[in-house]
Amino acid sequence: MGWNIRITDEAKKDYSKIDGSMRKQVLAGIIKVSKAPLPSPNGYGKPLGNKNGNDLTGFFKIKYKEIEIRVVYTLVVDKMIMNIIVISQRNDNDCYDIAAKLYDKYGDDIFKDVFGEF
């Protein structure tokens, strides 16, 4: 059983702008990672930490190299919720800057069950 997937309005808007065939790949990747979103050895999660001068401790990424899309997410471990924060066709630095701005906007709510369903 996978984790419940939630998404910010900003990520939902970005997702809707992605080409249909790429959207299917992104969704498939999110669903795959949602089965085990924690870091290895038990999961797929790739922790971010400090990126481009932004403290993104507690954030994780999914990187689609072939279609150059990044997904940034957080977890609400006690409720098994995966919050999709950013879905971006931008490069790593831009993507992480967006994640940091959304962290500034939402504060610690970014680590809670406050977003809508995907």
Coordinates of C-alpha atoms in Angstrom, one line a residue, residues 6-46:
R6 CA -1.2 15.5 -1.9
I7 CA -0.2 18.5 -4.1
T8 CA 0.2 22.3 -3.8
D9 CA -1.9 24.5 -6.1
E10 CA 1.4 25.7 -7.7
A11 CA 2.5 22.1 -8.5
K12 CA -0.9 21.2 -9.8
K13 CA -0.8 24.2 -12.2
D14 CA 2.7 23.3 -13.4
Y15 CA 1.6 19.6 -13.9
S16 CA -1.3 20.8 -16.1
K17 CA 1.1 22.6 -18.4
I18 CA 3.2 19.6 -19.1
D19 CA 2.6 17.8 -22.4
G20 CA 0.2 14.8 -22.2
S21 CA 2.8 12.0 -22.8
M22 CA 5.2 13.5 -20.3
R23 CA 2.4 13.9 -17.8
K24 CA 1.8 10.2 -17.9
Q25 CA 5.5 9.6 -17.2
V26 CA 5.5 12.0 -14.3
L27 CA 2.4 10.5 -12.8
A28 CA 3.8 7.0 -13.1
G29 CA 7.0 8.1 -11.4
I30 CA 5.1 9.8 -8.5
I31 CA 2.9 6.7 -8.0
K32 CA 6.0 4.4 -8.0
V33 CA 7.9 6.6 -5.5
S34 CA 4.7 6.9 -3.3
K35 CA 5.0 3.2 -2.6
A36 CA 8.3 3.8 -0.8
P37 CA 9.1 7.6 -0.6
L38 CA 11.6 7.4 2.2
P39 CA 15.4 7.3 1.4
S40 CA 17.2 4.1 0.5
P41 CA 17.9 1.4 1.5
N42 CA 14.2 0.9 1.9
G43 CA 12.8 3.5 -0.5
Y44 CA 13.3 5.7 -3.6
G45 CA 13.6 9.1 -1.8
K46 CA 16.5 11.3 -2.7

